[in-house]
Amino acid sequence: MGQRQYPSCVPREGKRRLRTLDEVIALPRRSPLVTELERALAAASGLHGLLSDLAPVPVRPTATITEAGAYRFRMRDPIDVRVSRIGGRVALGFLHELGHLLDHQVFYERKTRTWASAVHVAFGAWRTAAASLERRELSGGRGRQRYFQSTHEVWARCYAQTVLLRSGDAVLEQQLAKSQDEDDAHVWSAEQFEPVAVEVERVFERLGLTQLTLPLAA
């Protein structure tokens, strides 16, 4: 039996510096998803960049029916971001995985496999605010529920909703409103989520990833 071949990780090049998301993410050139992915990436870019020494992380469209997307990595290094063209949740799925990428690249502890959202001081106020959110649940067994309630998964969902909410893009805002109207488990109501969105934005400010001027609490 031949040795299993793992996909290559994204190489690192040069010094870590604050990069725009256009420098960090490589969208597919030929795909029916490009327009929506560009729209979602532009919305995220309006909120933050990323301190990174990575070559661009590729975004790969898939036809997966079991998940809207996936962030693949090995140890500290990304492999790619995958987005399914099935299910009509391209922007939300892409932003969810982008939230995972940010979380993983800000901090990763190899021994415990802990990401920034669970332990980094910049996420502390967000963790407190997120704890007040309604506990959303998916159909499935206990393992799936545990994963869905994990800190890094809640962060990715909060991140994606914040980007859509703050996008200033009528198409993305309409997608968020539709998900809320349908009671999609991946989002929360506008009323309860607004304070959490503010704390997500403040994470970017504390990490030095944004030029936004936000009133941080003492």
PDB file of C-alpha atoms in Angstrom:
ATOM      1  CA  MET A   1       0.000   0.000   0.000  1.00  0.00           C
ATOM      2  CA  GLY A   2       1.403   3.393  -0.982  1.00  0.00           C
ATOM      3  CA  GLN A   3       2.023   6.138   1.522  1.00  0.00           C
ATOM      4  CA  ARG A   4      -0.890   8.532   1.953  1.00  0.00           C
ATOM      5  CA  GLN A   5      -0.300  11.847   0.224  1.00  0.00           C
ATOM      6  CA  TYR A   6      -1.404  14.945   2.098  1.00  0.00           C
ATOM      7  CA  PRO A   7      -2.243  18.157   0.242  1.00  0.00           C
ATOM      8  CA  SER A   8       0.425  20.826   0.355  1.00  0.00           C
ATOM      9  CA  CYS A   9       0.152  23.642   2.874  1.00  0.00           C
ATOM     10  CA  VAL A  10       0.289  27.273   1.811  1.00  0.00           C
ATOM     11  CA  PRO A  11       3.924  28.445   1.971  1.00  0.00           C
ATOM     12  CA  ARG A  12       5.103  31.352   4.079  1.00  0.00           C
ATOM     13  CA  GLU A  13       7.122  34.133   2.492  1.00  0.00           C
ATOM     14  CA  GLY A  14       8.806  37.234   3.825  1.00  0.00           C
ATOM     15  CA  LYS A  15       8.067  38.996   7.095  1.00  0.00           C
ATOM     16  CA  ARG A  16       4.772  39.057   8.920  1.00  0.00           C
ATOM     17  CA  ARG A  17       2.991  42.294   8.168  1.00  0.00           C
ATOM     18  CA  LEU A  18      -0.520  43.644   8.097  1.00  0.00           C
ATOM     19  CA  ARG A  19      -1.971  42.532   4.774  1.00  0.00           C
ATOM     20  CA  THR A  20      -5.279  43.238   3.113  1.00  0.00           C
ATOM     21  CA  LEU A  21      -7.547  40.229   2.679  1.00  0.00           C
ATOM     22  CA  ASP A  22      -7.021  40.488  -1.093  1.00  0.00           C
ATOM     23  CA  GLU A  23      -3.367  39.665  -0.391  1.00  0.00           C
ATOM     24  CA  VAL A  24      -4.236  36.759   1.910  1.00  0.00           C
ATOM     25  CA  ILE A  25      -7.047  35.086  -0.064  1.00  0.00           C
ATOM     26  CA  ALA A  26      -6.864  33.788  -3.664  1.00  0.00           C
ATOM     27  CA  LEU A  27     -10.363  33.493  -5.112  1.00  0.00           C
ATOM     28  CA  PRO A  28     -10.953  31.113  -8.019  1.00  0.00           C
ATOM     29  CA  ARG A  29     -10.622  32.799 -11.402  1.00  0.00           C
ATOM     30  CA  ARG A  30     -13.215  30.743 -13.235  1.00  0.00           C
ATOM     31  CA  SER A  31     -16.229  29.726 -11.239  1.00  0.00           C
ATOM     32  CA  PRO A  32     -19.910  30.656 -11.118  1.00  0.00           C
ATOM     33  CA  LEU A  33     -19.269  31.539  -7.464  1.00  0.00           C
ATOM     34  CA  VAL A  34     -16.757  34.302  -8.183  1.00  0.00           C
ATOM     35  CA  THR A  35     -19.160  37.247  -8.080  1.00  0.00           C
ATOM     36  CA  GLU A  36     -20.631  36.258  -4.726  1.00  0.00           C
ATOM     37  CA  LEU A  37     -17.227  35.405  -3.278  1.00  0.00           C
ATOM     38  CA  GLU A  38     -15.851  38.775  -4.384  1.00  0.00           C
ATOM     39  CA  ARG A  39     -18.793  40.517  -2.767  1.00  0.00           C
ATOM     40  CA  ALA A  40     -18.277  38.673   0.529  1.00  0.00           C
ATOM     41  CA  LEU A  41     -14.500  39.224   0.511  1.00  0.00           C
ATOM     42  CA  ALA A  42     -14.983  42.948  -0.117  1.00  0.00           C
ATOM     43  CA  ALA A  43     -17.330  43.130   2.869  1.00  0.00           C
ATOM     44  CA  ALA A  44     -14.804  41.409   5.135  1.00  0.00           C
ATOM     45  CA  SER A  45     -11.984  43.588   3.798  1.00  0.00           C
ATOM     46  CA  GLY A  46     -13.918  46.651   4.907  1.00  0.00           C
ATOM     47  CA  LEU A  47     -13.639  45.478   8.518  1.00  0.00           C
ATOM     48  CA  HIS A  48     -10.113  44.126   8.883  1.00  0.00           C
ATOM     49  CA  GLY A  49      -6.868  42.805   7.422  1.00  0.00           C
ATOM     50  CA  LEU A  50      -4.596  40.051   8.728  1.00  0.00           C
ATOM     51  CA  LEU A  51      -1.101  40.082  10.184  1.00  0.00           C
ATOM     52  CA  SER A  52       0.459  37.343   8.066  1.00  0.00           C
ATOM     53  CA  ASP A  53       3.456  35.959   6.210  1.00  0.00           C
ATOM     54  CA  LEU A  54       1.340  33.549   4.151  1.00  0.00           C
ATOM     55  CA  ALA A  55       1.228  33.251   0.405  1.00  0.00           C
ATOM     56  CA  PRO A  56      -2.401  33.599  -0.770  1.00  0.00           C
ATOM     57  CA  VAL A  57      -4.693  30.879   0.589  1.00  0.00           C
ATOM     58  CA  PRO A  58      -6.686  29.321  -2.291  1.00  0.00           C
ATOM     59  CA  VAL A  59     -10.473  29.171  -2.257  1.00  0.00           C
ATOM     60  CA  ARG A  60     -11.727  26.005  -3.956  1.00  0.00           C
ATOM     61  CA  PRO A  61     -15.364  25.540  -5.037  1.00  0.00           C
ATOM     62  CA  THR A  62     -16.859  22.091  -4.344  1.00  0.00           C
ATOM     63  CA  ALA A  63     -20.132  20.269  -4.846  1.00  0.00           C
ATOM     64  CA  THR A  64     -20.339  19.000  -1.270  1.00  0.00           C
ATOM     65  CA  ILE A  65     -23.894  18.577  -0.002  1.00  0.00           C
ATOM     66  CA  THR A  66     -23.059  17.904   3.662  1.00  0.00           C
ATOM     67  CA  GLU A  67     -21.457  21.270   4.484  1.00  0.00           C
ATOM     68  CA  ALA A  68     -21.395  24.800   3.107  1.00  0.00           C
ATOM     69  CA  GLY A  69     -17.622  25.026   3.409  1.00  0.00           C
ATOM     70  CA  ALA A  70     -14.451  23.828   5.093  1.00  0.00           C
ATOM     71  CA  TYR A  71     -11.164  25.301   6.257  1.00  0.00           C
ATOM     72  CA  ARG A  72      -8.384  22.770   5.837  1.00  0.00           C
ATOM     73  CA  PHE A  73      -5.071  23.102   7.651  1.00  0.00           C
ATOM     74  CA  ARG A  74      -2.223  21.094   9.111  1.00  0.00           C
ATOM     75  CA  MET A  75      -0.786  22.223  12.438  1.00  0.00           C
ATOM     76  CA  ARG A  76      -0.141  25.972  12.036  1.00  0.00           C
ATOM     77  CA  ASP A  77      -0.417  26.122   8.257  1.00  0.00           C
ATOM     78  CA  PRO A  78      -3.506  26.524   6.040  1.00  0.00           C
ATOM     79  CA  ILE A  79      -4.139  24.260   3.065  1.00  0.00           C
ATOM     80  CA  ASP A  80      -7.216  25.897   1.522  1.00  0.00           C
ATOM     81  CA  VAL A  81     -10.727  27.205   2.039  1.00  0.00           C
ATOM     82  CA  ARG A  82     -13.494  25.187   0.425  1.00  0.00           C
ATOM     83  CA  VAL A  83     -16.939  26.532  -0.476  1.00  0.00           C
ATOM     84  CA  SER A  84     -19.817  24.442  -1.757  1.00  0.00           C
ATOM     85  CA  ARG A  85     -21.846  25.678  -4.686  1.00  0.00           C
ATOM     86  CA  ILE A  86     -24.732  23.501  -3.437  1.00  0.00           C
ATOM     87  CA  GLY A  87     -27.307  24.822  -0.983  1.00  0.00           C
ATOM     88  CA  GLY A  88     -27.414  28.544  -1.703  1.00  0.00           C
ATOM     89  CA  ARG A  89     -25.207  29.651   1.199  1.00  0.00           C
ATOM     90  CA  VAL A  90     -22.058  30.674  -0.667  1.00  0.00           C
ATOM     91  CA  ALA A  91     -21.373  34.009   1.069  1.00  0.00           C
ATOM     92  CA  LEU A  92     -22.285  32.778   4.544  1.00  0.00           C
ATOM     93  CA  GLY A  93     -20.290  29.570   4.097  1.00  0.00           C
ATOM     94  CA  PHE A  94     -17.236  31.383   2.747  1.00  0.00           C
ATOM     95  CA  LEU A  95     -17.251  33.973   5.531  1.00  0.00           C
ATOM     96  CA  HIS A  96     -17.648  31.235   8.133  1.00  0.00           C
ATOM     97  CA  GLU A  97     -14.461  29.561   6.894  1.00  0.00           C
ATOM     98  CA  LEU A  98     -12.687  32.922   6.637  1.00  0.00           C
ATOM     99  CA  GLY A  99     -13.531  33.386  10.310  1.00  0.00           C
ATOM    100  CA  HIS A 100     -11.842  30.050  11.036  1.00  0.00           C
ATOM    101  CA  LEU A 101      -8.757  31.125   9.078  1.00  0.00           C
ATOM    102  CA  LEU A 102      -8.482  34.364  11.053  1.00  0.00           C
ATOM    103  CA  ASP A 103      -8.968  32.552  14.364  1.00  0.00           C
ATOM    104  CA  HIS A 104      -6.346  29.919  13.521  1.00  0.00           C
ATOM    105  CA  GLN A 105      -3.751  32.376  12.245  1.00  0.00           C
ATOM    106  CA  VAL A 106      -4.019  34.812  15.149  1.00  0.00           C
ATOM    107  CA  PHE A 107      -3.053  32.083  17.626  1.00  0.00           C
ATOM    108  CA  TYR A 108      -2.543  28.316  17.551  1.00  0.00           C
ATOM    109  CA  GLU A 109      -1.157  26.275  20.443  1.00  0.00           C
ATOM    110  CA  ARG A 110       0.232  23.039  19.054  1.00  0.00           C
ATOM    111  CA  LYS A 111      -0.009  20.860  22.169  1.00  0.00           C
ATOM    112  CA  THR A 112      -3.660  21.623  22.988  1.00  0.00           C
ATOM    113  CA  ARG A 113      -4.697  22.609  19.442  1.00  0.00           C
ATOM    114  CA  THR A 114      -6.276  25.739  20.913  1.00  0.00           C
ATOM    115  CA  TRP A 115      -7.184  28.679  18.675  1.00  0.00           C
ATOM    116  CA  ALA A 116      -7.346  32.393  19.471  1.00  0.00           C
ATOM    117  CA  SER A 117     -11.108  32.593  20.041  1.00  0.00           C
ATOM    118  CA  ALA A 118     -10.853  30.305  23.094  1.00  0.00           C
ATOM    119  CA  VAL A 119      -7.942  31.926  24.935  1.00  0.00           C
ATOM    120  CA  HIS A 120      -6.622  35.146  23.376  1.00  0.00           C
ATOM    121  CA  VAL A 121      -7.166  38.252  25.512  1.00  0.00           C
ATOM    122  CA  ALA A 122      -8.424  40.230  22.494  1.00  0.00           C
ATOM    123  CA  PHE A 123     -11.416  37.868  22.290  1.00  0.00           C
ATOM    124  CA  GLY A 124     -12.288  38.058  25.997  1.00  0.00           C
ATOM    125  CA  ALA A 125     -15.151  40.557  25.784  1.00  0.00           C
ATOM    126  CA  TRP A 126     -16.502  38.757  22.719  1.00  0.00           C
ATOM    127  CA  ARG A 127     -16.518  35.455  24.653  1.00  0.00           C
ATOM    128  CA  THR A 128     -18.534  37.109  27.419  1.00  0.00           C
ATOM    129  CA  ALA A 129     -21.020  38.634  24.968  1.00  0.00           C
ATOM    130  CA  ALA A 130     -21.346  35.427  22.937  1.00  0.00           C
ATOM    131  CA  ALA A 131     -22.198  33.459  26.075  1.00  0.00           C
ATOM    132  CA  SER A 132     -25.470  35.398  26.265  1.00  0.00           C
ATOM    133  CA  LEU A 133     -26.595  34.328  22.785  1.00  0.00           C
ATOM    134  CA  GLU A 134     -29.376  31.809  22.314  1.00  0.00           C
ATOM    135  CA  ARG A 135     -28.010  28.286  22.108  1.00  0.00           C
ATOM    136  CA  ARG A 136     -28.717  27.274  18.519  1.00  0.00           C
ATOM    137  CA  GLU A 137     -28.880  23.583  17.690  1.00  0.00           C
ATOM    138  CA  LEU A 138     -28.567  21.411  14.598  1.00  0.00           C
ATOM    139  CA  SER A 139     -30.178  18.069  13.963  1.00  0.00           C
ATOM    140  CA  GLY A 140     -27.777  15.212  14.645  1.00  0.00           C
ATOM    141  CA  GLY A 141     -26.006  13.410  17.436  1.00  0.00           C
ATOM    142  CA  ARG A 142     -24.183  14.685  20.511  1.00  0.00           C
ATOM    143  CA  GLY A 143     -20.848  14.902  18.735  1.00  0.00           C
ATOM    144  CA  ARG A 144     -22.255  17.250  16.135  1.00  0.00           C
ATOM    145  CA  GLN A 145     -23.881  19.373  18.833  1.00  0.00           C
ATOM    146  CA  ARG A 146     -20.638  19.611  20.838  1.00  0.00           C
ATOM    147  CA  TYR A 147     -18.782  20.786  17.764  1.00  0.00           C
ATOM    148  CA  PHE A 148     -21.502  23.301  16.867  1.00  0.00           C
ATOM    149  CA  GLN A 149     -21.280  24.798  20.374  1.00  0.00           C
ATOM    150  CA  SER A 150     -17.458  24.860  20.485  1.00  0.00           C
ATOM    151  CA  THR A 151     -15.865  28.279  20.928  1.00  0.00           C
ATOM    152  CA  HIS A 152     -14.169  28.383  17.545  1.00  0.00           C
ATOM    153  CA  GLU A 153     -17.391  27.356  15.799  1.00  0.00           C
ATOM    154  CA  VAL A 154     -19.445  30.020  17.606  1.00  0.00           C
ATOM    155  CA  TRP A 155     -16.747  32.557  16.687  1.00  0.00           C
ATOM    156  CA  ALA A 156     -16.946  31.630  12.987  1.00  0.00           C
ATOM    157  CA  ARG A 157     -20.724  32.021  13.011  1.00  0.00           C
ATOM    158  CA  CYS A 158     -20.486  35.380  14.824  1.00  0.00           C
ATOM    159  CA  TYR A 159     -17.795  36.538  12.424  1.00  0.00           C
ATOM    160  CA  ALA A 160     -19.818  35.655   9.321  1.00  0.00           C
ATOM    161  CA  GLN A 161     -22.967  37.342  10.648  1.00  0.00           C
ATOM    162  CA  THR A 162     -21.041  40.476  11.621  1.00  0.00           C
ATOM    163  CA  VAL A 163     -19.506  40.817   8.159  1.00  0.00           C
ATOM    164  CA  LEU A 164     -22.909  40.440   6.501  1.00  0.00           C
ATOM    165  CA  LEU A 165     -24.494  42.853   8.973  1.00  0.00           C
ATOM    166  CA  ARG A 166     -21.841  45.544   8.538  1.00  0.00           C
ATOM    167  CA  SER A 167     -21.313  45.016   4.799  1.00  0.00           C
ATOM    168  CA  GLY A 168     -23.352  47.973   3.539  1.00  0.00           C
ATOM    169  CA  ASP A 169     -24.177  45.656   0.636  1.00  0.00           C
ATOM    170  CA  ALA A 170     -27.907  45.294  -0.001  1.00  0.00           C
ATOM    171  CA  VAL A 171     -27.511  41.819  -1.506  1.00  0.00           C
ATOM    172  CA  LEU A 172     -25.580  40.476   1.488  1.00  0.00           C
ATOM    173  CA  GLU A 173     -27.870  42.204   3.969  1.00  0.00           C
ATOM    174  CA  GLN A 174     -30.862  40.612   2.225  1.00  0.00           C
ATOM    175  CA  GLN A 175     -29.215  37.186   2.476  1.00  0.00           C
ATOM    176  CA  LEU A 176     -28.740  37.668   6.214  1.00  0.00           C
ATOM    177  CA  ALA A 177     -32.341  38.815   6.662  1.00  0.00           C
ATOM    178  CA  LYS A 178     -33.576  35.782   4.731  1.00  0.00           C
ATOM    179  CA  SER A 179     -31.554  33.426   6.956  1.00  0.00           C
ATOM    180  CA  GLN A 180     -32.979  35.123  10.045  1.00  0.00           C
ATOM    181  CA  ASP A 181     -36.540  34.925   8.692  1.00  0.00           C
ATOM    182  CA  GLU A 182     -36.040  31.199   8.035  1.00  0.00           C
ATOM    183  CA  ASP A 183     -34.648  30.711  11.564  1.00  0.00           C
ATOM    184  CA  ASP A 184     -31.377  29.316  10.207  1.00  0.00           C
ATOM    185  CA  ALA A 185     -29.431  27.834  13.127  1.00  0.00           C
ATOM    186  CA  HIS A 186     -26.221  29.478  11.841  1.00  0.00           C
ATOM    187  CA  VAL A 187     -27.449  33.005  12.647  1.00  0.00           C
ATOM    188  CA  TRP A 188     -29.165  34.840  15.504  1.00  0.00           C
ATOM    189  CA  SER A 189     -31.927  37.460  15.556  1.00  0.00           C
ATOM    190  CA  ALA A 190     -30.912  41.039  14.842  1.00  0.00           C
ATOM    191  CA  GLU A 191     -31.937  42.254  18.296  1.00  0.00           C
ATOM    192  CA  GLN A 192     -29.874  39.820  20.350  1.00  0.00           C
ATOM    193  CA  PHE A 193     -26.893  39.822  17.996  1.00  0.00           C
ATOM    194  CA  GLU A 194     -26.163  43.567  17.775  1.00  0.00           C
ATOM    195  CA  PRO A 195     -24.099  43.770  21.024  1.00  0.00           C
ATOM    196  CA  VAL A 196     -22.100  40.729  19.916  1.00  0.00           C
ATOM    197  CA  ALA A 197     -21.384  42.294  16.513  1.00  0.00           C
ATOM    198  CA  VAL A 198     -19.852  45.289  18.308  1.00  0.00           C
ATOM    199  CA  GLU A 199     -17.564  42.949  20.267  1.00  0.00           C
ATOM    200  CA  VAL A 200     -16.515  41.156  17.078  1.00  0.00           C
ATOM    201  CA  GLU A 201     -15.487  44.518  15.623  1.00  0.00           C
ATOM    202  CA  ARG A 202     -13.576  45.328  18.794  1.00  0.00           C
ATOM    203  CA  VAL A 203     -11.603  42.089  18.435  1.00  0.00           C
ATOM    204  CA  PHE A 204     -10.217  43.428  15.146  1.00  0.00           C
ATOM    205  CA  GLU A 205      -9.388  46.737  16.809  1.00  0.00           C
ATOM    206  CA  ARG A 206      -7.569  45.099  19.730  1.00  0.00           C
ATOM    207  CA  LEU A 207      -5.575  42.913  17.366  1.00  0.00           C
ATOM    208  CA  GLY A 208      -4.513  45.943  15.333  1.00  0.00           C
ATOM    209  CA  LEU A 209      -6.167  44.588  12.187  1.00  0.00           C
ATOM    210  CA  THR A 210      -8.359  47.574  11.382  1.00  0.00           C
ATOM    211  CA  GLN A 211      -8.184  51.295  10.952  1.00  0.00           C
ATOM    212  CA  LEU A 212     -11.728  51.705  12.287  1.00  0.00           C
ATOM    213  CA  THR A 213     -12.118  54.031  15.249  1.00  0.00           C
ATOM    214  CA  LEU A 214     -14.288  52.170  17.740  1.00  0.00           C
ATOM    215  CA  PRO A 215     -15.231  53.366  21.251  1.00  0.00           C
ATOM    216  CA  LEU A 216     -13.580  50.653  23.364  1.00  0.00           C
ATOM    217  CA  ALA A 217     -14.863  50.184  26.881  1.00  0.00           C
ATOM    218  CA  ALA A 218     -12.431  50.796  29.703  1.00  0.00           C
TER     219      ALA A 218
END
